[in-house]
Amino acid sequence: MEPRFLLLSDVAAELNVSDSQVYHMVRSGELPAIKIGGRGQWRVERAKLEEYIQLKYAETAEWVRGNPLTDRDPE
């Protein structure tokens, strides 16, 4: 059974990005997370991570539709 909440390092591994990139995403509010415990450790709920990934797929698809590849002249 997978854990409900992930460490930021777990999220970084899932997304194949650095821990500092995930920390910035959380601190900026881009990726929803909670702070728990006396030391205020960040945790990301797996369901929120999956929602974030789906959002990024949708945003990327929209960007691709707005920025189609153009045919290039052969050199």
Short mmCIF file of N, CA, C and O in Angstrom, two decimals:
data_model
loop_
_atom_site.label_atom_id
_atom_site.label_comp_id
_atom_site.label_asym_id
_atom_site.label_seq_id
_atom_site.Cartn_x
_atom_site.Cartn_y
_atom_site.Cartn_z
N MET A 1 0.84 -1.19 0.00
CA MET A 1 0.00 0.00 0.00
C MET A 1 0.88 1.25 0.00
O MET A 1 1.81 1.36 0.79
N GLU A 2 0.58 2.16 -0.90
CA GLU A 2 1.36 3.39 -0.99
C GLU A 2 0.95 4.36 0.11
O GLU A 2 -0.23 4.42 0.48
N PRO A 3 1.90 5.13 0.62
CA PRO A 3 1.54 6.10 1.66
C PRO A 3 0.66 7.22 1.08
O PRO A 3 0.78 7.57 -0.09
N ARG A 4 -0.20 7.76 1.94
CA ARG A 4 -1.08 8.86 1.50
C ARG A 4 -0.28 10.14 1.30
O ARG A 4 -0.54 10.90 0.38
N PHE A 5 0.70 10.39 2.18
CA PHE A 5 1.49 11.62 2.11
C PHE A 5 2.93 11.30 1.74
O PHE A 5 3.50 10.31 2.18
N LEU A 6 3.50 12.18 0.92
CA LEU A 6 4.86 12.01 0.43
C LEU A 6 5.78 13.09 0.97
O LEU A 6 5.37 14.25 1.14
N LEU A 7 7.03 12.72 1.19
CA LEU A 7 8.07 13.70 1.48
C LEU A 7 8.35 14.50 0.22
O LEU A 7 8.11 14.02 -0.90
N LEU A 8 8.90 15.69 0.37
CA LEU A 8 9.26 16.47 -0.81
C LEU A 8 10.28 15.72 -1.67
O LEU A 8 10.23 15.78 -2.90
N SER A 9 11.17 14.98 -1.02
CA SER A 9 12.15 14.21 -1.80
C SER A 9 11.47 13.10 -2.60
O SER A 9 11.92 12.78 -3.70
N ASP A 10 10.40 12.53 -2.06
CA ASP A 10 9.64 11.52 -2.81
C ASP A 10 8.98 12.15 -4.04
O ASP A 10 8.96 11.56 -5.12
N VAL A 11 8.43 13.34 -3.85
CA VAL A 11 7.78 14.06 -4.95
C VAL A 11 8.82 14.39 -6.02
O VAL A 11 8.58 14.21 -7.21
N ALA A 12 9.99 14.84 -5.58
CA ALA A 12 11.06 15.16 -6.52
C ALA A 12 11.44 13.93 -7.34
O ALA A 12 11.63 14.03 -8.56
N ALA A 13 11.52 12.78 -6.70
CA ALA A 13 11.86 11.55 -7.41
C ALA A 13 10.75 11.19 -8.41
O ALA A 13 11.04 10.79 -9.53
N GLU A 14 9.50 11.34 -8.01
CA GLU A 14 8.37 11.04 -8.90
C GLU A 14 8.39 11.92 -10.15
O GLU A 14 8.10 11.46 -11.25
N LEU A 15 8.70 13.20 -9.96
CA LEU A 15 8.68 14.16 -11.06
C LEU A 15 10.03 14.26 -11.78
O LEU A 15 10.14 14.99 -12.78
N ASN A 16 11.05 13.59 -11.23
CA ASN A 16 12.39 13.65 -11.79
C ASN A 16 12.93 15.08 -11.85
O ASN A 16 13.43 15.54 -12.88
N VAL A 17 12.75 15.79 -10.73
CA VAL A 17 13.27 17.15 -10.57
C VAL A 17 14.02 17.21 -9.25
O VAL A 17 14.02 16.25 -8.47
N SER A 18 14.64 18.33 -8.96
CA SER A 18 15.40 18.46 -7.72
C SER A 18 14.47 18.73 -6.53
O SER A 18 13.35 19.21 -6.69
N ASP A 19 14.98 18.43 -5.34
CA ASP A 19 14.25 18.73 -4.12
C ASP A 19 13.94 20.22 -4.01
O ASP A 19 12.85 20.61 -3.60
N SER A 20 14.91 21.05 -4.41
CA SER A 20 14.70 22.50 -4.31
C SER A 20 13.61 22.98 -5.26
O SER A 20 12.87 23.91 -4.94
N GLN A 21 13.47 22.35 -6.41
CA GLN A 21 12.38 22.71 -7.33
C GLN A 21 11.03 22.39 -6.71
O GLN A 21 10.10 23.19 -6.80
N VAL A 22 10.91 21.23 -6.05
CA VAL A 22 9.66 20.87 -5.40
C VAL A 22 9.38 21.83 -4.25
O VAL A 22 8.25 22.27 -4.07
N TYR A 23 10.40 22.17 -3.48
CA TYR A 23 10.22 23.11 -2.37
C TYR A 23 9.68 24.44 -2.90
O TYR A 23 8.74 25.01 -2.33
N HIS A 24 10.22 24.92 -3.99
CA HIS A 24 9.74 26.18 -4.58
C HIS A 24 8.29 26.04 -5.05
O HIS A 24 7.48 26.95 -4.86
N MET A 25 7.95 24.92 -5.66
CA MET A 25 6.58 24.69 -6.13
C MET A 25 5.60 24.71 -4.95
O MET A 25 4.50 25.26 -5.06
N VAL A 26 6.01 24.13 -3.83
CA VAL A 26 5.17 24.09 -2.64
C VAL A 26 5.06 25.48 -2.02
O VAL A 26 3.96 25.96 -1.70
N ARG A 27 6.18 26.15 -1.86
CA ARG A 27 6.19 27.49 -1.22
C ARG A 27 5.45 28.52 -2.06
O ARG A 27 4.85 29.45 -1.52
N SER A 28 5.46 28.35 -3.37
CA SER A 28 4.77 29.32 -4.24
C SER A 28 3.26 29.03 -4.32
O SER A 28 2.51 29.84 -4.85
N GLY A 29 2.86 27.85 -3.84
CA GLY A 29 1.45 27.48 -3.92
C GLY A 29 1.09 26.73 -5.20
O GLY A 29 -0.05 26.36 -5.39
N GLU A 30 2.07 26.52 -6.06
CA GLU A 30 1.81 25.80 -7.31
C GLU A 30 1.39 24.37 -7.04
O GLU A 30 0.51 23.83 -7.71
N LEU A 31 2.02 23.74 -6.06
CA LEU A 31 1.72 22.37 -5.67
C LEU A 31 1.20 22.38 -4.24
O LEU A 31 1.93 22.75 -3.32
N PRO A 32 -0.06 21.99 -4.02
CA PRO A 32 -0.62 22.00 -2.67
C PRO A 32 0.12 21.04 -1.74
O PRO A 32 0.48 19.93 -2.12
N ALA A 33 0.37 21.51 -0.52
CA ALA A 33 1.06 20.70 0.49
C ALA A 33 0.62 21.17 1.88
O ALA A 33 -0.02 22.21 2.02
N ILE A 34 1.00 20.39 2.87
CA ILE A 34 0.73 20.77 4.25
C ILE A 34 2.03 20.73 5.05
O ILE A 34 2.99 20.05 4.67
N LYS A 35 2.05 21.50 6.14
CA LYS A 35 3.16 21.45 7.08
C LYS A 35 2.67 20.73 8.31
O LYS A 35 1.61 21.04 8.84
N ILE A 36 3.43 19.76 8.78
CA ILE A 36 3.02 18.98 9.94
C ILE A 36 4.16 18.88 10.94
O ILE A 36 5.33 19.10 10.60
N GLY A 37 3.80 18.55 12.17
CA GLY A 37 4.79 18.31 13.20
C GLY A 37 5.39 19.58 13.76
O GLY A 37 5.20 20.68 13.23
N GLY A 38 6.11 19.42 14.85
CA GLY A 38 6.74 20.54 15.54
C GLY A 38 7.78 21.26 14.72
O GLY A 38 8.01 22.44 14.91
N ARG A 39 8.40 20.54 13.81
CA ARG A 39 9.43 21.17 12.97
C ARG A 39 8.87 21.65 11.65
O ARG A 39 9.61 22.15 10.80
N GLY A 40 7.56 21.50 11.44
CA GLY A 40 6.92 22.01 10.23
C GLY A 40 7.42 21.37 8.96
O GLY A 40 7.78 22.06 8.00
N GLN A 41 7.43 20.06 8.92
CA GLN A 41 7.89 19.36 7.73
C GLN A 41 6.78 19.32 6.69
O GLN A 41 5.62 19.11 7.01
N TRP A 42 7.18 19.53 5.45
CA TRP A 42 6.22 19.56 4.35
C TRP A 42 5.85 18.14 3.93
O TRP A 42 6.71 17.26 3.87
N ARG A 43 4.57 17.96 3.59
CA ARG A 43 4.08 16.71 3.02
C ARG A 43 3.11 17.02 1.89
O ARG A 43 2.34 17.97 1.98
N VAL A 44 3.17 16.22 0.84
CA VAL A 44 2.28 16.37 -0.31
C VAL A 44 1.40 15.13 -0.37
O VAL A 44 1.93 14.00 -0.39
N GLU A 45 0.12 15.33 -0.40
CA GLU A 45 -0.80 14.20 -0.50
C GLU A 45 -0.70 13.62 -1.91
O GLU A 45 -0.69 14.34 -2.90
N ARG A 46 -0.61 12.29 -1.98
CA ARG A 46 -0.45 11.62 -3.28
C ARG A 46 -1.56 12.05 -4.26
O ARG A 46 -1.30 12.29 -5.43
N ALA A 47 -2.79 12.16 -3.76
CA ALA A 47 -3.90 12.56 -4.64
C ALA A 47 -3.68 13.96 -5.21
O ALA A 47 -3.99 14.22 -6.37
N LYS A 48 -3.13 14.88 -4.39
CA LYS A 48 -2.84 16.23 -4.87
C LYS A 48 -1.74 16.21 -5.92
O LYS A 48 -1.77 16.98 -6.88
N LEU A 49 -0.76 15.34 -5.73
CA LEU A 49 0.31 15.22 -6.72
C LEU A 49 -0.26 14.72 -8.04
O LEU A 49 0.08 15.25 -9.11
N GLU A 50 -1.14 13.74 -7.99
CA GLU A 50 -1.75 13.22 -9.21
C GLU A 50 -2.60 14.29 -9.90
O GLU A 50 -2.57 14.41 -11.13
N GLU A 51 -3.33 15.08 -9.12
CA GLU A 51 -4.11 16.19 -9.69
C GLU A 51 -3.18 17.20 -10.36
O GLU A 51 -3.48 17.70 -11.45
N TYR A 52 -2.06 17.50 -9.71
CA TYR A 52 -1.08 18.43 -10.25
C TYR A 52 -0.55 17.92 -11.59
O TYR A 52 -0.43 18.68 -12.56
N ILE A 53 -0.22 16.64 -11.64
CA ILE A 53 0.30 16.05 -12.88
C ILE A 53 -0.74 16.15 -13.99
O ILE A 53 -0.41 16.53 -15.13
N GLN A 54 -1.99 15.84 -13.69
CA GLN A 54 -3.05 15.95 -14.70
C GLN A 54 -3.22 17.39 -15.17
O GLN A 54 -3.42 17.65 -16.36
N LEU A 55 -3.12 18.34 -14.25
CA LEU A 55 -3.19 19.76 -14.61
C LEU A 55 -2.06 20.13 -15.57
O LEU A 55 -2.27 20.83 -16.56
N LYS A 56 -0.87 19.64 -15.28
CA LYS A 56 0.28 19.94 -16.14
C LYS A 56 0.12 19.31 -17.53
O LYS A 56 0.52 19.91 -18.53
N TYR A 57 -0.48 18.12 -17.59
CA TYR A 57 -0.77 17.52 -18.90
C TYR A 57 -1.73 18.41 -19.68
O TYR A 57 -1.52 18.67 -20.88
N ALA A 58 -2.77 18.90 -19.01
CA ALA A 58 -3.76 19.76 -19.68
C ALA A 58 -3.11 21.07 -20.14
O ALA A 58 -3.35 21.53 -21.26
N GLU A 59 -2.31 21.68 -19.27
CA GLU A 59 -1.63 22.92 -19.63
C GLU A 59 -0.68 22.71 -20.81
O GLU A 59 -0.61 23.55 -21.71
N THR A 60 0.03 21.60 -20.81
CA THR A 60 0.96 21.32 -21.89
C THR A 60 0.21 21.09 -23.20
O THR A 60 0.63 21.59 -24.26
N ALA A 61 -0.89 20.35 -23.14
CA ALA A 61 -1.69 20.11 -24.35
C ALA A 61 -2.21 21.43 -24.91
O ALA A 61 -2.18 21.64 -26.14
N GLU A 62 -2.65 22.32 -24.05
CA GLU A 62 -3.13 23.63 -24.50
C GLU A 62 -2.00 24.43 -25.14
O GLU A 62 -2.17 25.07 -26.17
N TRP A 63 -0.81 24.37 -24.53
CA TRP A 63 0.34 25.08 -25.08
C TRP A 63 0.70 24.52 -26.46
O TRP A 63 0.97 25.28 -27.39
N VAL A 64 0.68 23.20 -26.59
CA VAL A 64 1.01 22.57 -27.87
C VAL A 64 0.01 23.00 -28.94
O VAL A 64 0.40 23.30 -30.07
N ARG A 65 -1.28 23.04 -28.59
CA ARG A 65 -2.29 23.49 -29.56
C ARG A 65 -2.04 24.93 -30.00
O ARG A 65 -2.25 25.28 -31.15
N GLY A 66 -1.58 25.75 -29.10
CA GLY A 66 -1.32 27.16 -29.43
C GLY A 66 0.02 27.42 -30.07
O GLY A 66 0.28 28.52 -30.56
N ASN A 67 0.89 26.42 -30.06
CA ASN A 67 2.24 26.56 -30.61
C ASN A 67 2.58 25.37 -31.49
O ASN A 67 3.48 24.59 -31.18
N PRO A 68 1.87 25.22 -32.60
CA PRO A 68 2.11 24.04 -33.45
C PRO A 68 3.50 24.09 -34.09
O PRO A 68 4.07 25.15 -34.30
N LEU A 69 3.97 22.90 -34.41
CA LEU A 69 5.22 22.82 -35.16
C LEU A 69 4.97 23.36 -36.55
O LEU A 69 3.92 23.14 -37.15
N THR A 70 5.93 24.06 -37.08
CA THR A 70 5.80 24.56 -38.45
C THR A 70 6.69 23.75 -39.35
O THR A 70 7.76 23.26 -38.93
N ASP A 71 6.27 23.58 -40.57
CA ASP A 71 7.11 22.87 -41.53
C ASP A 71 8.34 23.71 -41.80
O ASP A 71 8.25 24.91 -42.02
N ARG A 72 9.45 23.05 -41.79
CA ARG A 72 10.70 23.76 -42.07
C ARG A 72 11.14 23.47 -43.51
O ARG A 72 10.93 22.37 -44.02
N ASP A 73 11.70 24.47 -44.14
CA ASP A 73 12.23 24.28 -45.48
C ASP A 73 13.44 23.37 -45.41
O ASP A 73 14.31 23.54 -44.55
N PRO A 74 13.51 22.40 -46.31
CA PRO A 74 14.70 21.53 -46.33
C PRO A 74 15.93 22.36 -46.67
O PRO A 74 15.87 23.27 -47.49
N GLU A 75 17.02 22.02 -46.07
CA GLU A 75 18.25 22.79 -46.30
C GLU A 75 19.04 22.25 -47.43
O GLU A 75 19.07 21.19 -47.84
#
